[in-house]
CSV table of C-alpha atoms and ligand atoms in Angstrom, one decimal:
chain,number,residue,atom,x,y,z
A,21,MET,CA,-75.3,186.5,50.4
A,22,ARG,CA,-72.2,184.1,49.4
A,23,VAL,CA,-72.3,182.9,46.5
A,24,LEU,CA,-70.0,180.0,44.6
A,25,LEU,CA,-69.8,179.9,41.1
A,26,ALA,CA,-68.4,176.8,39.2
A,27,LEU,CA,-67.2,177.6,35.4
A,28,GLY,CA,-67.1,174.6,33.3
A,29,GLY,CA,-64.2,174.3,30.4
A,30,ASN,CA,-66.7,176.5,28.0
A,31,ALA,CA,-66.5,179.3,29.6
A,32,MET,CA,-62.9,179.5,29.0
A,33,THR,CA,-62.6,178.1,25.1
A,34,ASN,CA,-64.6,178.5,22.1
A,35,ALA,CA,-67.6,176.6,21.2
A,36,GLU,CA,-65.4,174.3,19.2
A,37,GLY,CA,-63.2,173.7,22.6
A,38,ARG,CA,-60.4,175.4,21.2
A,39,ALA,CA,-57.7,177.1,23.6
A,40,ARG,CA,-55.3,179.0,21.7
A,41,PRO,CA,-54.6,182.1,24.3
A,42,GLU,CA,-57.6,185.1,22.3
A,43,ASP,CA,-60.1,182.2,22.3
A,44,GLN,CA,-59.0,181.9,26.4
A,45,ILE,CA,-59.4,185.3,26.6
A,46,ALA,CA,-62.6,185.8,24.9
A,47,ALA,CA,-64.8,183.1,26.4
A,48,ALA,CA,-63.7,185.0,29.5
A,49,ARG,CA,-64.9,187.7,28.9
A,50,VAL,CA,-68.7,186.4,27.9
A,51,ALA,CA,-68.5,184.9,31.2
A,52,MET,CA,-67.6,187.2,33.5
A,53,ALA,CA,-70.2,189.8,31.9
A,54,ALA,CA,-72.1,187.4,33.6
A,55,VAL,CA,-70.3,187.4,36.8
A,56,ALA,CA,-70.4,191.6,36.4
A,57,ASP,CA,-74.2,190.8,36.0
A,58,LEU,CA,-74.4,189.1,39.0
A,59,LEU,CA,-72.2,191.4,40.8
A,60,ALA,CA,-74.8,194.1,39.9
A,61,HIS,CA,-76.7,192.8,42.9
A,62,ASP,CA,-75.6,192.8,46.1
A,63,VAL,CA,-73.7,189.6,46.6
A,64,GLU,CA,-70.1,188.1,47.6
A,65,VAL,CA,-69.2,185.6,44.9
A,66,VAL,CA,-66.4,183.4,44.5
A,67,VAL,CA,-65.0,181.9,41.6
A,68,THR,CA,-63.9,178.7,40.7
A,69,HIS,CA,-63.1,177.1,37.4
A,70,GLY,CA,-62.2,174.2,34.9
A,71,ASN,CA,-59.0,173.3,33.3
A,72,GLY,CA,-59.0,170.0,31.3
A,73,PRO,CA,-58.4,171.7,28.3
A,74,GLN,CA,-55.4,174.2,29.2
A,75,VAL,CA,-53.9,170.6,31.1
A,76,GLY,CA,-54.1,168.6,28.3
A,77,ASN,CA,-52.2,171.5,26.7
A,78,LEU,CA,-48.8,171.4,28.6
A,79,LEU,CA,-49.0,168.1,28.6
A,80,VAL,CA,-48.6,167.8,25.0
A,81,LYS,CA,-45.7,170.4,25.5
A,82,ASN,CA,-44.1,168.1,28.4
A,83,GLU,CA,-44.0,165.1,26.0
A,84,LEU,CA,-42.9,166.8,22.7
A,85,ALA,CA,-40.2,169.0,24.8
A,86,ALA,CA,-39.3,166.3,27.2
A,87,SER,CA,-35.5,166.2,25.3
A,88,VAL,CA,-34.7,169.9,26.0
A,89,VAL,CA,-36.9,171.1,29.3
A,90,PRO,CA,-38.0,169.0,32.2
A,91,PRO,CA,-41.2,167.5,32.0
A,92,VAL,CA,-43.4,169.0,35.2
A,93,PRO,CA,-45.2,166.7,37.3
A,94,LEU,CA,-49.6,167.1,36.8
A,95,ASP,CA,-49.9,168.9,39.8
A,96,TRP,CA,-47.5,171.7,38.9
A,97,CYS,CA,-49.4,172.0,35.5
A,98,GLY,CA,-52.7,172.3,37.4
A,99,ALA,CA,-50.6,175.4,39.4
A,100,GLN,CA,-50.0,176.5,36.0
A,101,THR,CA,-53.1,176.6,34.7
A,102,GLN,CA,-54.7,178.5,38.1
A,103,ALA,CA,-52.3,181.1,37.6
A,104,THR,CA,-52.7,181.9,34.2
A,105,LEU,CA,-56.6,181.4,34.1
A,106,GLY,CA,-56.6,183.6,36.8
A,107,PHE,CA,-54.9,186.6,35.6
A,108,VAL,CA,-57.0,185.9,32.8
A,109,LEU,CA,-60.2,185.8,34.6
A,110,VAL,CA,-59.7,189.0,37.2
A,111,ASP,CA,-58.7,190.8,33.9
A,112,ALA,CA,-62.1,190.3,32.3
A,113,LEU,CA,-63.7,190.5,35.3
A,114,GLU,CA,-62.6,193.9,36.4
A,115,ALA,CA,-63.0,195.4,33.1
A,116,ALA,CA,-66.8,194.2,32.5
A,117,LEU,CA,-67.5,195.8,36.2
A,118,ALA,CA,-65.8,199.0,35.5
A,119,ALA,CA,-68.2,198.9,32.6
A,120,ARG,CA,-70.9,198.7,35.1
A,121,GLY,CA,-69.9,200.9,37.4
A,122,VAL,CA,-69.4,198.4,40.2
A,123,GLU,CA,-66.7,198.7,42.1
A,124,ARG,CA,-65.2,195.6,43.6
A,125,ARG,CA,-61.6,194.2,44.5
A,126,THR,CA,-60.7,191.3,43.0
A,127,ALA,CA,-58.1,188.4,43.4
A,128,ALA,CA,-56.6,184.9,42.3
A,129,LEU,CA,-55.7,182.4,44.6
A,130,VAL,CA,-53.7,179.6,43.5
A,131,THR,CA,-55.4,176.9,45.9
A,132,ARG,CA,-54.1,173.2,47.5
A,133,ALA,CA,-56.9,170.7,48.1
A,134,LEU,CA,-56.0,167.5,50.4
A,135,VAL,CA,-56.7,164.1,49.3
A,136,ASP,CA,-56.1,160.9,50.9
A,137,PRO,CA,-52.6,159.2,50.1
A,138,ASP,CA,-54.8,155.7,50.4
A,139,ASP,CA,-57.5,157.2,47.9
A,140,PRO,CA,-58.3,154.2,45.6
A,141,GLY,CA,-57.4,156.2,42.6
A,142,PHE,CA,-53.8,155.9,43.4
A,143,THR,CA,-54.2,152.1,43.4
A,144,HIS,CA,-56.3,152.1,40.3
A,145,PRO,CA,-55.9,155.1,38.1
A,146,THR,CA,-59.7,155.8,35.9
A,147,LYS,CA,-59.4,159.6,35.0
A,148,PRO,CA,-58.5,159.5,31.3
A,149,ILE,CA,-56.3,163.0,30.7
A,150,GLY,CA,-54.3,164.6,27.6
A,151,ARG,CA,-54.5,163.1,24.4
A,152,TYR,CA,-54.2,159.5,22.5
A,153,LEU,CA,-50.7,158.3,21.4
A,154,PRO,CA,-49.9,155.5,19.2
A,155,ALA,CA,-48.6,152.4,21.5
A,156,ASP,CA,-45.0,153.0,20.7
A,157,GLU,CA,-45.1,156.7,21.7
A,158,ALA,CA,-47.3,155.3,25.0
A,159,ALA,CA,-44.7,152.7,25.8
A,160,VAL,CA,-42.2,155.3,26.7
A,161,LEU,CA,-44.2,156.9,28.8
A,162,VAL,CA,-45.0,153.6,30.3
A,163,ASP,CA,-41.2,153.5,30.9
A,164,HIS,CA,-41.2,156.8,32.9
A,165,GLY,CA,-43.9,155.4,35.5
A,166,GLU,CA,-47.3,156.7,33.8
A,167,THR,CA,-50.3,154.5,33.4
A,168,TRP,CA,-51.9,154.4,30.1
A,169,GLU,CA,-54.1,152.4,29.1
A,170,ASP,CA,-55.3,150.8,25.6
A,171,ARG,CA,-58.5,152.8,24.0
A,172,GLY,CA,-58.0,150.6,21.3
A,173,GLU,CA,-59.1,152.4,17.4
A,174,LYS,CA,-58.4,155.8,19.2
A,175,GLY,CA,-55.0,154.7,20.5
A,176,TRP,CA,-53.7,154.9,24.1
A,177,ARG,CA,-54.7,157.2,26.8
A,178,ARG,CA,-52.9,157.8,29.8
A,179,VAL,CA,-55.3,157.7,33.2
A,180,VAL,CA,-54.3,159.3,36.6
A,181,ALA,CA,-56.2,159.4,40.1
A,182,SER,CA,-58.9,161.2,40.3
A,183,PRO,CA,-59.0,161.2,44.4
A,184,GLU,CA,-62.1,162.6,46.7
A,185,PRO,CA,-61.4,166.3,47.7
A,186,LEU,CA,-60.9,166.1,52.0
A,187,GLU,CA,-60.2,169.6,52.8
A,188,ILE,CA,-59.6,172.5,50.6
A,189,LEU,CA,-56.2,174.0,52.4
A,190,ASP,CA,-55.8,177.5,51.4
A,191,ALA,CA,-60.1,178.2,52.2
A,192,PRO,CA,-59.2,180.4,55.0
A,193,ALA,CA,-57.2,182.7,52.5
A,194,VAL,CA,-60.5,182.6,50.1
A,195,GLN,CA,-62.5,183.4,53.2
A,196,ALA,CA,-60.2,186.4,54.5
A,197,LEU,CA,-60.4,188.4,51.0
A,198,VAL,CA,-63.9,187.4,50.5
A,199,GLU,CA,-64.5,189.2,54.1
A,200,ALA,CA,-62.2,192.0,53.0
A,201,GLY,CA,-65.0,192.5,50.1
A,202,PHE,CA,-62.6,190.6,47.3
A,203,VAL,CA,-64.0,188.8,44.5
A,204,VAL,CA,-61.8,186.2,44.6
A,205,VAL,CA,-61.0,183.5,41.8
A,206,ALA,CA,-59.9,180.0,43.8
A,207,ASN,CA,-59.6,176.4,43.6
A,208,GLY,CA,-59.2,176.0,39.8
A,209,GLY,CA,-59.3,172.5,38.5
A,210,GLY,CA,-60.7,171.4,41.6
A,211,GLY,CA,-57.1,172.3,43.5
A,212,ILE,CA,-53.7,171.6,43.6
A,213,PRO,CA,-54.2,167.8,45.0
A,214,HIS,CA,-52.0,167.5,48.1
A,215,VAL,CA,-51.0,164.6,50.5
A,216,ARG,CA,-50.1,165.3,54.2
A,217,ASP,CA,-46.9,163.1,54.8
A,218,ALA,CA,-47.1,161.2,58.6
A,219,ASP,CA,-44.6,164.0,59.8
A,220,GLY,CA,-47.3,166.8,58.8
A,221,THR,CA,-45.8,168.1,55.4
A,222,LEU,CA,-47.8,169.0,52.5
A,223,ARG,CA,-46.9,167.8,49.3
A,224,GLY,CA,-48.3,167.7,45.5
A,225,VAL,CA,-49.3,164.6,44.0
A,226,GLU,CA,-49.9,163.7,40.6
A,227,ALA,CA,-53.8,163.6,40.3
A,228,VAL,CA,-56.5,165.3,39.3
A,229,ILE,CA,-59.7,166.6,41.6
A,230,ASP,CA,-63.0,166.9,39.9
A,231,LYS,CA,-63.4,170.5,39.4
A,232,ASP,CA,-67.0,170.1,40.6
A,233,LEU,CA,-66.8,168.1,43.6
A,234,GLY,CA,-64.2,170.8,44.8
A,235,ALA,CA,-66.4,173.5,44.1
A,236,ALA,CA,-68.9,171.7,46.6
A,237,LEU,CA,-66.1,171.3,49.2
A,238,LEU,CA,-65.3,175.5,49.0
A,239,ALA,CA,-69.0,176.4,49.4
A,240,ARG,CA,-69.5,174.4,52.4
A,241,THR,CA,-65.9,175.3,53.6
A,242,VAL,CA,-66.6,179.2,53.0
A,243,GLY,CA,-69.7,179.2,53.8
A,244,ALA,CA,-71.5,179.6,50.8
A,245,ASP,CA,-75.5,180.3,50.6
A,246,VAL,CA,-75.8,179.5,47.3
A,247,LEU,CA,-73.7,177.1,44.7
A,248,VAL,CA,-74.3,177.8,40.9
A,249,VAL,CA,-72.2,175.1,38.6
A,250,ALA,CA,-72.3,177.1,35.2
A,251,THR,CA,-71.9,174.9,32.2
A,252,ASP,CA,-72.9,174.8,28.6
A,253,VAL,CA,-76.7,173.4,28.9
A,254,PRO,CA,-79.3,175.3,30.8
A,255,HIS,CA,-80.6,171.7,32.9
A,256,ALA,CA,-79.5,168.5,33.8
A,257,VAL,CA,-81.7,166.5,31.5
A,258,LEU,CA,-83.0,163.3,32.0
A,259,ALA,CA,-83.5,160.6,29.4
A,260,TYR,CA,-80.1,162.8,27.9
A,261,GLY,CA,-80.1,162.6,24.0
A,262,THR,CA,-83.2,160.7,23.7
A,263,PRO,CA,-86.9,161.5,22.3
A,264,ASP,CA,-88.2,161.5,25.7
A,265,ALA,CA,-85.6,164.0,27.5
A,266,ARG,CA,-87.3,166.0,29.9
A,267,ASP,CA,-85.5,169.0,31.6
A,268,VAL,CA,-84.6,168.9,35.5
A,269,GLY,CA,-85.9,171.6,37.1
A,270,THR,CA,-86.8,172.2,41.1
A,271,VAL,CA,-86.2,169.4,42.8
A,272,SER,CA,-85.6,167.5,46.3
A,273,VAL,CA,-81.7,166.3,46.5
A,274,ALA,CA,-83.9,162.9,47.0
A,275,GLU,CA,-85.3,163.3,43.9
A,276,LEU,CA,-82.2,163.7,42.4
A,277,ARG,CA,-80.2,160.7,43.6
A,278,ALA,CA,-82.7,158.8,42.4
A,279,TYR,CA,-82.8,160.4,39.1
A,280,ALA,CA,-78.9,159.8,39.4
A,281,GLY,CA,-79.4,156.2,40.8
A,282,GLU,CA,-81.3,155.5,37.7
A,283,GLY,CA,-77.8,156.3,35.3
A,284,HIS,CA,-79.3,159.4,33.8
A,285,PHE,CA,-76.1,161.5,34.3
A,286,ALA,CA,-73.2,160.5,32.9
A,287,SER,CA,-70.2,160.0,34.7
A,288,GLY,CA,-67.4,162.2,33.1
A,289,SER,CA,-69.7,165.2,32.2
A,290,MET,CA,-73.1,165.7,33.8
A,291,GLY,CA,-72.4,162.9,37.2
A,292,PRO,CA,-70.2,164.7,38.8
A,293,LYS,CA,-72.0,168.5,38.9
A,294,VAL,CA,-75.6,166.5,40.3
A,295,ASP,CA,-73.6,165.1,42.6
A,296,ALA,CA,-72.0,168.0,43.6
A,297,VAL,CA,-75.1,170.0,43.9
A,298,CYS,CA,-76.6,166.8,45.9
A,299,ARG,CA,-73.9,167.1,48.4
A,300,PHE,CA,-73.7,170.8,49.0
A,301,VAL,CA,-77.5,170.8,50.4
A,302,GLU,CA,-76.8,167.4,52.4
A,303,ALA,CA,-73.9,169.3,53.8
A,304,GLY,CA,-76.6,172.2,54.8
A,305,GLY,CA,-76.1,174.7,51.7
A,306,ARG,CA,-79.5,176.6,51.1
A,307,LYS,CA,-79.8,176.1,47.2
A,308,ALA,CA,-77.8,174.6,44.4
A,309,VAL,CA,-78.3,175.5,40.8
A,310,ILE,CA,-77.2,173.8,37.4
A,311,THR,CA,-77.4,175.7,34.5
A,312,ASP,CA,-75.5,178.4,31.7
A,313,LEU,CA,-73.6,181.2,32.3
A,314,GLY,CA,-76.9,182.9,30.4
A,315,HIS,CA,-79.1,181.9,33.6
A,316,ILE,CA,-76.6,182.6,36.8
A,317,VAL,CA,-78.3,185.9,37.9
A,318,GLU,CA,-81.6,184.0,37.7
A,319,ALA,CA,-80.3,181.2,39.5
A,320,VAL,CA,-79.0,182.8,42.3
A,321,THR,CA,-82.0,185.8,42.8
A,322,GLY,CA,-84.9,183.8,41.2
A,323,GLU,CA,-85.3,180.5,39.9
A,324,ALA,CA,-83.3,179.2,36.9
A,325,GLY,CA,-82.2,175.5,35.8
A,326,THR,CA,-81.7,172.3,38.0
A,327,THR,CA,-82.3,173.4,41.3
A,328,VAL,CA,-82.2,171.8,44.8
A,329,LEU,CA,-83.3,173.1,47.5
A,330,GLN,CA,-82.8,172.7,51.0
A,331,GLY,CA,-85.8,170.9,52.9
B,15,LIG,P1,-67.8,172.0,32.0
B,15,LIG,O1,-67.2,171.5,30.9
B,15,LIG,O2,-68.7,172.7,32.0
B,15,LIG,O3,-67.8,171.7,33.4
B,15,LIG,P2,-69.0,169.2,30.8
B,15,LIG,O4,-68.8,169.4,29.6
B,15,LIG,O5,-68.0,167.8,31.2
B,15,LIG,O6,-68.8,170.5,31.4
B,15,LIG,O7,-70.5,168.3,31.0
B,15,LIG,C1,-71.6,169.1,30.2
B,15,LIG,C2,-71.8,168.4,29.2
B,15,LIG,O8,-72.8,167.2,30.0
B,15,LIG,C3,-73.1,168.9,28.4
B,15,LIG,O9,-72.8,169.7,27.7
B,15,LIG,C4,-74.0,167.6,27.8
B,15,LIG,O10,-73.2,167.2,26.5
B,15,LIG,C5,-73.6,167.0,28.6
B,15,LIG,N1,-74.3,165.6,29.5
B,15,LIG,C6,-74.2,164.5,29.6
B,15,LIG,N2,-75.5,164.0,30.4
B,15,LIG,C7,-76.3,164.8,30.5
B,15,LIG,C8,-77.4,164.8,30.8
B,15,LIG,N3,-78.2,164.0,31.6
B,15,LIG,N4,-77.9,166.3,31.3
B,15,LIG,C9,-77.4,167.4,30.4
B,15,LIG,N5,-76.4,167.2,29.8
B,15,LIG,C10,-75.6,165.9,29.7
B,16,LIG,MG1,-67.1,170.6,28.6
């Protein structure tokens, strides 16, 4: 059985969302202990991960250091976080595997994802990233060609394109590594966004791909049987945050799509996870689950969290 496991931001920062290196390493240890428990079963695992807080930190460094060292574009920031989180995760995973006497080789892959240059996000960016700035500081970055929006009391915030991932360009390398027995960490942050020019040349672009939608596409591309979206809540919840809140257990895609249509899942958080699990099963995947790290073994081998089944 082949499993695609998508780790949320909480798997790479502490409970308060702090992302000092030691917080990230400690969080990776917790997450990779759960992955090692899963690998003790006879499964192939591909891991992907979010990178929001890490990219946020790099953007602050870009801003503060711009007069000393050249700022790097958003696709570079994405690549840098894939590499850093990749080695942190495989270090933690290898230690967890050794502690369990499980022998697996690991690899982290810098992974590119194709997007459409005509995606509406490039003309009307909607995805907020980075920190809030006062109007005068935001104005400097607007002069550098960035899009910033006035968010009232909190200040101004940068918005970027969040294009649909069309193809995981390095999926064949993921596939080859999995077939050679590696546990692979790939497509972090949804993949490094790329467009293909008319002459066929690929080039990185400034955008942020949703990590859960990237995970669903990678899962389909490498022929995963199961997609697990691991976050910090054990279930998707109806009427979330109200006295009528109800966990969603095992449902059909049609039911989950209907709940989404009723507006139960927030667009910046649970919404894309629900979309990702639905897409995976609609495209022929056997099973997709949204749950927390503590339930990933059950999610794969039994029943846990919010589960969508084929048929
Ligand atoms: P991650 O960082 O793990 O990718 P997010 O923080 O983006 O995940 O999304 C998970 C969060 O979504 C939960 O912590 C919860 O606060 C929020 N959320 C919003 N709507 C819902 C819902 N309907 N059911 C469950 N959680 C929800
Ligand atoms: Mg989060």
